[in-house]
Tab-separated table of C-alpha atoms in Angstrom:
chain	number	residue	atom	x	y	z
A	1	MET	CA	-6.180	-15.360	40.178
A	2	ALA	CA	-7.089	-12.035	38.505
A	3	ARG	CA	-8.747	-11.734	35.121
A	4	ILE	CA	-8.126	-8.455	33.312
A	5	ASP	CA	-10.189	-7.256	30.367
A	6	VAL	CA	-8.315	-5.962	27.342
A	7	THR	CA	-10.345	-3.092	25.874
A	8	LEU	CA	-9.913	-0.928	22.818
A	9	PRO	CA	-8.541	2.354	24.199
A	10	ALA	CA	-9.448	5.851	23.059
A	11	LEU	CA	-7.569	6.540	19.839
A	12	GLY	CA	-8.138	10.207	19.282
A	13	GLU	CA	-10.753	12.872	19.050
A	14	SER	CA	-13.947	11.799	17.219
A	15	VAL	CA	-12.739	8.194	16.816
A	16	THR	CA	-15.535	5.841	17.934
A	17	GLU	CA	-14.449	2.518	16.442
A	18	GLY	CA	-11.609	0.775	14.664
A	19	LEU	CA	-10.849	-2.236	12.510
A	20	LEU	CA	-8.966	-5.004	14.317
A	21	THR	CA	-6.512	-5.960	11.580
A	22	GLN	CA	-4.290	-8.567	13.237
A	23	TRP	CA	-3.733	-10.460	16.456
A	24	LEU	CA	-0.085	-10.698	17.502
A	25	VAL	CA	-0.799	-13.359	20.159
A	26	ASP	CA	-2.957	-16.467	20.538
A	27	VAL	CA	-4.960	-17.939	23.396
A	28	GLY	CA	-2.509	-19.525	25.816
A	29	ASP	CA	0.356	-17.142	25.058
A	30	VAL	CA	2.155	-15.550	27.979
A	31	VAL	CA	2.515	-11.794	27.514
A	32	ASP	CA	4.299	-8.988	29.318
A	33	GLU	CA	2.777	-5.686	30.296
A	34	ASP	CA	2.984	-3.135	27.436
A	35	GLN	CA	3.789	-5.883	24.914
A	36	PRO	CA	1.885	-5.243	21.645
A	37	ILE	CA	-0.860	-7.861	21.341
A	38	PHE	CA	-3.027	-6.679	18.427
A	39	GLU	CA	-3.127	-4.092	15.646
A	40	ILE	CA	-5.952	-1.633	15.125
A	41	SER	CA	-6.736	0.657	12.192
A	42	THR	CA	-8.928	3.760	12.340
A	43	ASP	CA	-9.599	6.717	10.083
A	44	LYS	CA	-6.893	8.556	12.024
A	45	ILE	CA	-4.155	6.028	12.714
A	46	ASP	CA	-2.841	2.490	12.370
A	47	THR	CA	-1.282	1.374	15.636
A	48	GLU	CA	-0.457	-1.541	17.930
A	49	VAL	CA	-2.288	-1.897	21.242
A	50	PRO	CA	-0.253	-3.146	24.227
A	51	ALA	CA	-1.253	-5.588	26.950
A	52	PRO	CA	-2.520	-3.821	30.095
A	53	ALA	CA	-0.816	-6.375	32.366
A	54	SER	CA	1.464	-9.407	32.376
A	55	GLY	CA	-0.184	-12.813	32.265
A	56	THR	CA	-1.677	-15.393	29.939
A	57	VAL	CA	-4.205	-14.725	27.208
A	58	VAL	CA	-7.231	-16.875	28.076
A	59	GLU	CA	-9.877	-15.393	25.765
A	60	ILE	CA	-9.975	-13.604	22.430
A	61	ARG	CA	-13.425	-12.137	21.846
A	62	ALA	CA	-12.897	-10.256	18.571
A	63	ALA	CA	-11.478	-11.718	15.395
A	64	ALA	CA	-9.196	-10.067	12.877
A	65	GLY	CA	-11.376	-8.116	10.471
A	66	ASP	CA	-13.984	-7.150	13.088
A	67	GLU	CA	-14.957	-3.527	13.634
A	68	VAL	CA	-14.637	-2.840	17.349
A	69	GLU	CA	-16.079	0.066	19.323
A	70	ILE	CA	-13.909	2.102	21.660
A	71	GLY	CA	-14.045	0.621	25.173
A	72	SER	CA	-15.292	-2.822	24.149
A	73	VAL	CA	-13.548	-5.936	25.477
A	74	VAL	CA	-11.532	-7.777	22.839
A	75	ALA	CA	-9.579	-10.218	25.037
A	76	VAL	CA	-9.034	-11.406	28.609
A	77	ILE	CA	-5.676	-11.850	30.355
A	78	GLU	CA	-5.277	-13.959	33.497
A	79	THR	CA	-2.372	-12.990	35.706
A	80	ASP	CA	-1.850	-16.506	37.150
A	81	ALA	CA	-0.266	-18.359	34.192
A	82	GLY	CA	-0.002	-21.715	35.993
A	83	ALA	CA	-3.691	-21.792	36.903
A	84	VAL	CA	-4.605	-20.881	33.370
A	85	GLY	CA	-2.720	-23.887	32.058
A	86	ASP	CA	-4.606	-26.181	34.499
A	87	THR	CA	-7.985	-24.775	33.517
A	88	GLN	CA	-7.302	-25.277	29.856
A	89	SER	CA	-6.091	-28.869	30.150
A	90	PRO	CA	-9.590	-30.464	30.316
A	91	ALA	CA	-10.630	-28.548	27.227
A	92	GLN	CA	-7.629	-29.868	25.419
A	93	ASP	CA	-8.230	-33.445	26.660
A	94	SER	CA	-11.885	-33.353	25.620
A	95	SER	CA	-11.049	-32.546	22.024
A	96	PRO	CA	-11.784	-35.460	19.679
A	97	GLN	CA	-8.791	-37.641	18.940
A	98	THR	CA	-8.060	-38.641	15.392
A	99	PRO	CA	-7.808	-42.458	15.244
A	100	ALA	CA	-4.523	-43.904	14.036
A	101	PRO	CA	-4.774	-45.249	10.513
A	102	ASN	CA	-5.060	-49.015	10.141
A	103	ASP	CA	-2.485	-50.278	7.667
A	104	GLU	CA	-4.725	-53.184	6.644
A	105	SER	CA	-7.639	-50.923	5.709
A	106	VAL	CA	-5.720	-48.355	3.698
A	107	ASP	CA	-6.716	-48.388	0.049
A	108	PRO	CA	-3.954	-48.125	-2.505
A	109	PRO	CA	-3.599	-44.750	-4.210
A	110	ALA	CA	-5.858	-44.274	-7.205
A	111	GLU	CA	-2.894	-43.950	-9.544
A	112	GLN	CA	-1.345	-47.197	-8.303
A	113	ALA	CA	-4.667	-49.051	-8.527
A	114	HIS	CA	-5.048	-47.908	-12.106
A	115	THR	CA	-1.536	-49.070	-12.955
A	116	ASP	CA	-2.047	-52.524	-11.454
A	117	THR	CA	-5.315	-53.145	-13.330
A	118	PRO	CA	-4.594	-55.447	-16.275
A	119	PRO	CA	-5.642	-54.059	-19.653
A	120	SER	CA	-8.489	-55.641	-21.570
A	121	GLY	CA	-7.804	-57.821	-24.581
A	122	ALA	CA	-8.690	-55.119	-27.108
A	123	GLU	CA	-6.594	-52.507	-25.309
A	124	GLN	CA	-3.648	-54.929	-25.100
A	125	SER	CA	-3.938	-55.650	-28.841
A	126	ARG	CA	-3.953	-51.952	-29.742
A	127	SER	CA	-1.017	-51.314	-27.416
A	128	THR	CA	0.962	-54.113	-29.100
A	129	ASP	CA	0.236	-52.670	-32.560
A	130	ARG	CA	1.345	-49.186	-31.521
A	131	ASN	CA	4.521	-50.471	-29.911
A	132	ALA	CA	5.400	-52.447	-33.020
A	133	SER	CA	5.056	-49.417	-35.311
A	134	THR	CA	6.392	-46.572	-33.143
A	135	GLY	CA	8.904	-48.184	-30.785
A	136	PRO	CA	8.857	-48.445	-27.012
A	137	ALA	CA	6.513	-46.094	-25.158
A	138	PRO	CA	7.933	-43.638	-22.612
A	139	THR	CA	7.956	-44.921	-19.059
A	140	GLY	CA	6.555	-41.726	-17.433
A	141	PRO	CA	2.838	-40.910	-17.224
A	142	THR	CA	1.342	-39.580	-20.424
A	143	PRO	CA	0.044	-35.988	-20.057
A	144	THR	CA	-3.636	-35.638	-20.771
A	145	GLY	CA	-3.551	-32.008	-21.897
A	146	PRO	CA	-1.241	-29.203	-22.968
A	147	SER	CA	1.387	-27.892	-20.565
A	148	PRO	CA	0.424	-24.763	-18.610
A	149	ALA	CA	1.670	-21.485	-20.013
A	150	ARG	CA	4.993	-20.234	-18.712
A	151	PRO	CA	4.912	-17.245	-16.339
A	152	SER	CA	5.752	-13.934	-17.938
A	153	ALA	CA	9.182	-12.530	-17.198
A	154	ASN	CA	7.637	-9.105	-16.688
A	155	GLY	CA	5.145	-9.878	-13.994
A	156	PRO	CA	3.822	-12.383	-11.477
A	157	SER	CA	2.679	-15.774	-12.581
A	158	VAL	CA	-1.054	-15.947	-13.150
A	159	ALA	CA	-2.789	-19.300	-13.265
A	160	THR	CA	-4.865	-19.778	-16.415
A	161	THR	CA	-7.175	-22.554	-17.540
A	162	PRO	CA	-5.442	-24.684	-20.187
A	163	PRO	CA	-7.216	-24.488	-23.549
A	164	ALA	CA	-9.258	-27.483	-24.640
A	165	ALA	CA	-7.682	-29.727	-27.241
A	166	SER	CA	-8.636	-28.803	-30.791
A	167	LYS	CA	-10.577	-31.132	-33.076
A	168	ASP	CA	-7.489	-31.855	-35.167
A	169	THR	CA	-5.546	-32.819	-32.051
A	170	LYS	CA	-8.287	-35.182	-30.904
A	171	ASP	CA	-8.476	-36.779	-34.366
A	172	ALA	CA	-4.714	-37.253	-34.396
A	173	GLU	CA	-4.770	-38.930	-30.993
A	174	GLN	CA	-7.450	-41.366	-32.207
A	175	GLU	CA	-5.743	-42.127	-35.542
A	176	PRO	CA	-4.665	-45.807	-35.779
A	177	ALA	CA	-0.940	-46.470	-36.185
A	178	GLY	CA	0.341	-46.899	-39.728
A	179	ARG	CA	-2.475	-44.895	-41.332
A	180	GLU	CA	-1.580	-41.932	-43.524
A	181	SER	CA	-2.474	-38.488	-42.265
A	182	PRO	CA	-4.420	-36.116	-44.528
A	183	VAL	CA	-1.222	-34.160	-45.212
A	184	GLU	CA	0.689	-37.281	-46.306
A	185	ALA	CA	-2.181	-38.400	-48.493
A	186	SER	CA	-2.246	-35.050	-50.281
A	187	GLY	CA	1.281	-35.546	-51.590
A	188	ASP	CA	2.173	-31.893	-50.926
A	189	PRO	CA	5.812	-31.944	-49.670
A	190	SER	CA	5.689	-28.400	-48.288
A	191	ALA	CA	2.617	-29.194	-46.236
A	192	ALA	CA	4.208	-32.404	-44.995
A	193	ASP	CA	7.402	-30.563	-44.025
A	194	GLN	CA	5.393	-27.953	-42.174
A	195	ALA	CA	3.394	-30.610	-40.320
A	196	GLN	CA	6.602	-32.427	-39.380
A	197	ALA	CA	8.182	-29.191	-38.113
A	198	ASP	CA	5.094	-28.443	-36.011
A	199	THR	CA	5.152	-31.950	-34.549
A	200	GLU	CA	8.863	-31.779	-33.739
A	201	GLY	CA	8.390	-28.381	-32.085
A	202	ASP	CA	5.592	-29.778	-29.893
A	203	VAL	CA	7.688	-32.774	-28.878
A	204	GLN	CA	10.750	-30.668	-28.053
A	205	GLY	CA	8.635	-28.270	-25.952
A	206	HIS	CA	9.920	-25.070	-27.605
A	207	ASP	CA	8.549	-21.700	-26.517
A	208	ALA	CA	5.236	-20.541	-27.935
A	209	PRO	CA	5.478	-18.092	-30.859
A	210	SER	CA	5.624	-14.444	-29.899
A	211	SER	CA	2.583	-13.509	-31.987
A	212	PRO	CA	-0.700	-13.781	-30.064
A	213	THR	CA	-2.894	-16.772	-30.791
A	214	ASP	CA	-6.666	-16.988	-30.629
A	215	THR	CA	-6.316	-18.652	-27.229
A	216	ASP	CA	-4.117	-15.795	-25.940
A	217	ARG	CA	-6.610	-13.207	-27.144
A	218	SER	CA	-9.502	-14.984	-25.475
A	219	ALA	CA	-7.680	-15.418	-22.149
A	220	PRO	CA	-8.782	-13.089	-19.337
A	221	PRO	CA	-6.512	-10.057	-18.737
A	222	ARG	CA	-3.896	-10.444	-16.043
A	223	SER	CA	-4.605	-8.385	-12.968
A	224	GLU	CA	-4.107	-8.259	-9.230
A	225	ARG	CA	-6.657	-7.323	-6.593
A	226	ILE	CA	-5.177	-5.171	-3.831
A	227	PRO	CA	-7.386	-4.876	-0.747
A	228	ARG	CA	-7.592	-1.394	0.735
A	229	SER	CA	-6.710	-0.953	4.366
A	230	TYR	CA	-9.124	0.590	6.823
A	231	LEU	CA	-6.895	3.666	7.005
A	232	SER	CA	-6.611	4.194	3.252
A	233	THR	CA	-10.374	3.713	2.852
A	234	ALA	CA	-11.113	6.263	5.573
A	235	VAL	CA	-8.668	8.791	4.106
A	236	ALA	CA	-10.127	8.314	0.628
A	237	ASP	CA	-13.660	8.848	1.937
A	238	HIS	CA	-12.591	11.969	3.828
A	239	VAL	CA	-10.881	13.455	0.767
A	240	ALA	CA	-13.906	12.655	-1.398
A	241	GLN	CA	-16.215	14.380	1.088
A	242	SER	CA	-13.926	17.412	1.212
A	243	TRP	CA	-13.887	17.660	-2.572
A	244	ALA	CA	-17.667	17.263	-2.843
A	245	ARG	CA	-18.705	19.639	-0.059
A	246	ILE	CA	-16.242	22.520	-0.259
A	247	PRO	CA	-16.536	25.324	-2.841
A	248	GLN	CA	-12.809	25.199	-3.373
A	249	VAL	CA	-10.574	27.773	-5.059
A	250	ASN	CA	-7.004	27.089	-6.194
A	251	MET	CA	-4.323	29.696	-6.835
A	252	THR	CA	-0.721	29.168	-7.930
A	253	ALA	CA	2.442	31.257	-7.854
A	254	THR	CA	5.987	30.540	-9.015
A	255	VAL	CA	8.598	31.193	-6.336
A	256	ASP	CA	12.343	31.804	-6.815
A	257	LEU	CA	14.133	29.570	-4.304
A	258	GLY	CA	17.704	30.350	-5.373
A	259	GLY	CA	18.733	31.946	-2.086
A	260	LEU	CA	17.029	29.256	-0.013
A	261	VAL	CA	18.537	26.390	-2.031
A	262	GLY	CA	21.988	27.964	-1.594
A	263	ALA	CA	21.521	28.262	2.174
A	264	ILE	CA	20.480	24.607	2.438
A	265	ARG	CA	23.507	23.471	0.409
A	266	ASP	CA	25.885	25.512	2.563
A	267	GLN	CA	24.505	24.081	5.807
A	268	GLN	CA	23.648	20.528	4.727
A	269	ASP	CA	26.840	18.725	5.771
A	270	SER	CA	27.187	20.364	9.173
A	271	TRP	CA	23.466	20.025	9.828
A	272	THR	CA	23.423	16.312	8.990
A	273	GLU	CA	26.481	15.722	11.173
A	274	ARG	CA	24.866	17.468	14.145
A	275	HIS	CA	21.302	16.166	13.834
A	276	GLY	CA	21.534	12.861	11.951
A	277	PHE	CA	19.109	13.733	9.149
A	278	SER	CA	19.137	15.946	6.054
A	279	LEU	CA	17.616	19.367	5.665
A	280	THR	CA	14.661	19.535	3.277
A	281	LEU	CA	12.556	22.385	1.986
A	282	LEU	CA	9.562	21.517	4.190
A	283	PRO	CA	10.622	23.262	7.451
A	284	PHE	CA	11.399	26.464	5.530
A	285	VAL	CA	7.985	26.417	3.863
A	286	ALA	CA	6.435	25.760	7.277
A	287	ARG	CA	8.297	28.731	8.746
A	288	ALA	CA	7.209	31.084	5.954
A	289	THR	CA	3.614	29.821	6.082
A	290	ALA	CA	3.303	30.217	9.845
A	291	ALA	CA	4.626	33.774	9.603
A	292	ALA	CA	2.217	34.644	6.774
A	293	LEU	CA	-0.798	33.163	8.588
A	294	ALA	CA	-0.190	35.616	11.434
A	295	HIS	CA	-1.216	38.376	8.995
A	296	TYR	CA	-4.224	36.446	7.599
A	297	PRO	CA	-5.669	34.598	10.603
A	298	VAL	CA	-8.918	33.675	8.838
A	299	ALA	CA	-6.911	31.132	6.830
A	300	ASN	CA	-5.774	29.566	10.110
A	301	SER	CA	-9.205	28.376	11.164
A	302	VAL	CA	-11.751	25.574	11.005
A	303	LEU	CA	-15.308	25.706	9.681
A	304	THR	CA	-17.812	23.694	11.728
A	305	ASN	CA	-21.605	23.946	11.801
A	306	GLY	CA	-21.475	27.001	9.570
A	307	GLU	CA	-19.209	28.927	11.953
A	308	ILE	CA	-15.580	29.947	11.423
A	309	GLU	CA	-13.397	29.304	14.451
A	310	VAL	CA	-10.074	31.151	14.205
A	311	SER	CA	-7.256	29.485	16.121
A	312	GLU	CA	-4.769	31.475	18.167
A	313	ASP	CA	-2.112	28.826	17.510
A	314	VAL	CA	-0.837	27.842	14.076
A	315	ASN	CA	-1.031	24.041	14.105
A	316	LEU	CA	0.507	22.860	10.841
A	317	GLY	CA	-0.447	19.469	9.430
A	318	ILE	CA	2.135	17.824	7.153
A	319	THR	CA	1.097	15.034	4.814
A	320	VAL	CA	3.152	11.837	5.063
A	321	ASP	CA	2.892	9.133	2.419
A	322	LEU	CA	2.912	5.585	3.804
A	323	ASP	CA	4.376	3.883	0.726
A	324	ARG	CA	1.082	3.255	-1.088
A	325	ALA	CA	-0.631	2.182	2.117
A	326	GLY	CA	-2.419	5.502	2.473
A	327	MET	CA	-1.323	8.719	4.100
A	328	VAL	CA	-1.585	10.467	7.438
A	329	VAL	CA	-1.398	14.120	8.445
A	330	PRO	CA	0.441	14.507	11.763
A	331	VAL	CA	0.324	17.977	13.274
A	332	ILE	CA	3.076	20.308	14.478
A	333	ALA	CA	1.355	22.138	17.327
A	334	ARG	CA	2.107	25.830	17.952
A	335	ALA	CA	4.365	26.059	14.898
A	336	SER	CA	4.264	29.864	14.866
A	337	GLY	CA	6.630	29.961	17.844
A	338	MET	CA	9.289	27.749	16.215
A	339	ARG	CA	12.370	28.597	14.166
A	340	VAL	CA	13.541	26.513	11.206
A	341	ALA	CA	15.757	24.226	13.302
A	342	GLN	CA	12.869	23.324	15.621
A	343	LEU	CA	10.485	22.837	12.705
A	344	ALA	CA	12.992	20.596	10.912
A	345	GLN	CA	13.341	18.368	13.963
A	346	ALA	CA	9.567	18.224	14.461
A	347	CYS	CA	8.963	17.357	10.783
A	348	SER	CA	11.620	14.641	10.794
A	349	ALA	CA	10.324	13.061	14.016
A	350	LEU	CA	6.696	13.008	12.840
A	351	GLN	CA	7.597	11.614	9.416
A	352	ARG	CA	9.702	8.860	10.964
A	353	ARG	CA	7.031	7.850	13.473
A	354	ALA	CA	4.318	7.908	10.821
A	355	LYS	CA	6.241	5.577	8.497
A	356	GLN	CA	6.913	3.245	11.439
A	357	GLY	CA	3.231	3.257	12.424
A	358	ALA	CA	4.149	4.773	15.766
A	359	VAL	CA	2.313	8.107	15.701
A	360	SER	CA	-0.011	8.644	18.622
A	361	PRO	CA	-3.637	9.747	18.245
A	362	SER	CA	-2.725	13.118	19.753
A	363	ASP	CA	-0.301	13.686	16.846
A	364	LEU	CA	-3.173	13.595	14.350
A	365	VAL	CA	-5.674	16.089	15.756
A	366	GLY	CA	-5.980	19.837	16.071
A	367	GLY	CA	-4.596	20.883	12.683
A	368	THR	CA	-5.508	24.336	11.359
A	369	PHE	CA	-3.569	24.402	8.046
A	370	THR	CA	-2.040	21.567	5.981
A	371	ILE	CA	1.151	21.556	3.874
A	372	THR	CA	1.963	18.964	1.200
A	373	ASP	CA	5.581	18.854	0.016
A	374	TYR	CA	6.574	17.524	-3.432
A	375	SER	CA	9.810	19.534	-3.579
A	376	ASP	CA	12.057	16.482	-3.975
A	377	SER	CA	10.024	15.035	-6.857
A	378	ALA	CA	9.496	15.726	-10.556
A	379	VAL	CA	5.993	17.067	-9.863
A	380	ARG	CA	5.744	20.588	-11.239
A	381	SER	CA	2.508	21.550	-9.522
A	382	SER	CA	-0.444	19.902	-7.840
A	383	THR	CA	-3.990	20.921	-7.026
A	384	ALA	CA	-4.343	20.719	-3.277
A	385	ILE	CA	-7.563	19.553	-1.621
A	386	VAL	CA	-8.671	21.336	1.527
A	387	ASN	CA	-8.523	19.028	4.541
A	388	GLN	CA	-11.878	19.765	6.200
A	389	PRO	CA	-12.757	21.178	8.682
A	390	GLU	CA	-9.707	23.331	7.878
A	391	VAL	CA	-10.309	26.096	5.347
A	392	ALA	CA	-6.966	26.244	3.518
A	393	GLY	CA	-3.894	24.240	2.569
A	394	LEU	CA	-0.654	24.687	0.613
A	395	THR	CA	1.180	22.409	-1.815
A	396	ILE	CA	4.721	23.009	-3.061
A	397	GLY	CA	5.922	21.346	-6.249
A	398	GLY	CA	9.362	20.110	-7.231
A	399	ILE	CA	12.330	22.474	-7.503
A	400	HIS	CA	13.417	23.040	-11.119
A	401	PRO	CA	16.439	25.018	-12.385
A	402	GLU	CA	15.681	27.307	-15.316
A	403	VAL	CA	16.921	30.497	-16.940
A	404	GLY	CA	15.010	33.551	-15.811
A	405	VAL	CA	15.077	36.874	-14.039
A	406	GLY	CA	15.783	36.681	-10.329
A	407	HIS	CA	13.401	38.217	-7.827
A	408	ASP	CA	15.750	41.211	-7.579
A	409	GLY	CA	15.252	41.889	-11.322
A	410	LEU	CA	19.003	42.137	-12.057
A	411	GLY	CA	19.312	40.358	-15.406
A	412	LEU	CA	19.117	36.754	-16.546
A	413	ARG	CA	20.537	33.886	-14.543
A	414	VAL	CA	19.829	30.279	-13.599
A	415	VAL	CA	17.112	30.289	-10.973
A	416	HIS	CA	15.642	27.453	-8.918
A	417	THR	CA	11.883	27.739	-9.007
A	418	ALA	CA	8.924	25.863	-7.590
A	419	VAL	CA	5.171	26.294	-7.894
A	420	LEU	CA	3.140	27.079	-4.785
A	421	SER	CA	-0.520	26.052	-4.911
A	422	LEU	CA	-2.962	27.415	-2.365
A	423	ALA	CA	-6.381	25.804	-1.951
A	424	PHE	CA	-9.041	27.462	0.174
A	425	ASP	CA	-12.701	27.222	1.092
A	426	HIS	CA	-14.558	30.096	-0.552
A	427	ARG	CA	-17.131	30.067	2.272
A	428	ALA	CA	-14.435	31.314	4.655
A	429	ILE	CA	-11.843	33.047	2.460
A	430	ASP	CA	-12.424	35.396	-0.456
A	431	GLY	CA	-10.182	35.576	-3.498
A	432	SER	CA	-8.417	38.754	-2.421
A	433	THR	CA	-7.420	37.304	0.948
A	434	GLY	CA	-6.285	34.045	-0.643
A	435	GLY	CA	-4.142	35.876	-3.189
A	436	SER	CA	-2.585	38.084	-0.520
A	437	LEU	CA	-1.742	35.073	1.664
A	438	LEU	CA	-0.072	33.257	-1.238
A	439	SER	CA	1.916	36.374	-2.159
A	440	GLU	CA	3.073	36.759	1.449
A	441	ILE	CA	4.319	33.152	1.625
A	442	LYS	CA	6.162	33.654	-1.686
A	443	ARG	CA	7.758	36.885	-0.425
A	444	TYR	CA	9.038	35.246	2.754
A	445	LEU	CA	10.547	32.305	0.859
A	446	GLU	CA	12.343	34.588	-1.600
A	447	THR	CA	13.622	37.328	0.712
A	448	TRP	CA	14.159	35.839	4.171
A	449	ASP	CA	17.776	35.657	5.363
A	450	TRP	CA	17.760	31.874	5.698
A	451	ARG	CA	21.468	31.627	6.489
A	452	GLN	CA	20.919	33.811	9.527
A	453	GLU	CA	17.868	31.712	10.426
A	454	LEU	CA	20.024	28.577	10.477
A	455	ALA	CA	22.937	30.176	12.339
């Protein structure tokens, strides 16, 4: 009968702990080897952790919401499922039993007891007077306050505290039957008609008037609290630290993508048929960037402990949005040796795994330069933030058709342009080098024979 500890495995370089977000099994569940049993979130990745062996879960030592260190035991699996069931039986038998209810000792519900209590003489007399003057009373229970407000058609229903009854309403409820109201006593027919209309509207339950009332204005604003995940919190903290610590410079350039857009359109159908996904601008930008970084290697480096470490390999990070659940930056290792077709397949695979929560820790480390792609959006340009310890990153905005002069200078025509934005750490890169790198990326995107690249 073997007992196997379930530990939190290593989840990437520099990761020392993670947030246990959810258990996928309970004590007593039988699990198979490699079956996901809990979810963990770190500043690098959100992932599921599999069972190290087949058996029965006999202990869970960490609860959802706990921060767990790498290597610590979070659960125990016993490989002999039958023995586990026998050992757990006494614990189940020793649990306190809830006694069966005794029918003779059950008190009647409060509502029923109130209904069966005979009214006092004074109450019965007043009830008789009201019935004689107003007709039979409704059989259902009388509401003791105003109906709750209807949910808005434009948003989720938000529970609000019903407003207290006004003084006039309380006075009206206490008014004896047959006695004239102040409006009737005044003899003003318009006031009486208005009071009657208000009363009929209340009885019929019509919608509240569209104009805001004092009660509406005093009600708290409608809002929703959205808890941040461990991943999104870690990413936000990292970005904030990058912004605060780095003396960052941003440069922009407008690039003519007419030739590239034409090449993508010509190859799109055949490419999609062969590979099962569409071509986007990202692999072309990655190809041009990797080629340009070969001429400006200082931009392909990391800055740690005051020292610049230039990498021999261009390891391109690509930002992937996780549908408002944060973002991750998986890395295409050794991108400088890849052509567009290889880069397109690598980008597609990493994006798909990231959105499915299936990226591995090794996919998220080792980046030397980060690219953010907004080319399929309405974003014109964006200020990139350097992803420390890297020293530079590139953002490309949406593609927009406009009338202008092509890069060959041969008259006016409709051109497809986008804005490139380069961000760099001024401690590692000076303005001249940054400008030259951006110009080189622009030149490659505008002049490369992309049709030949895709052939």
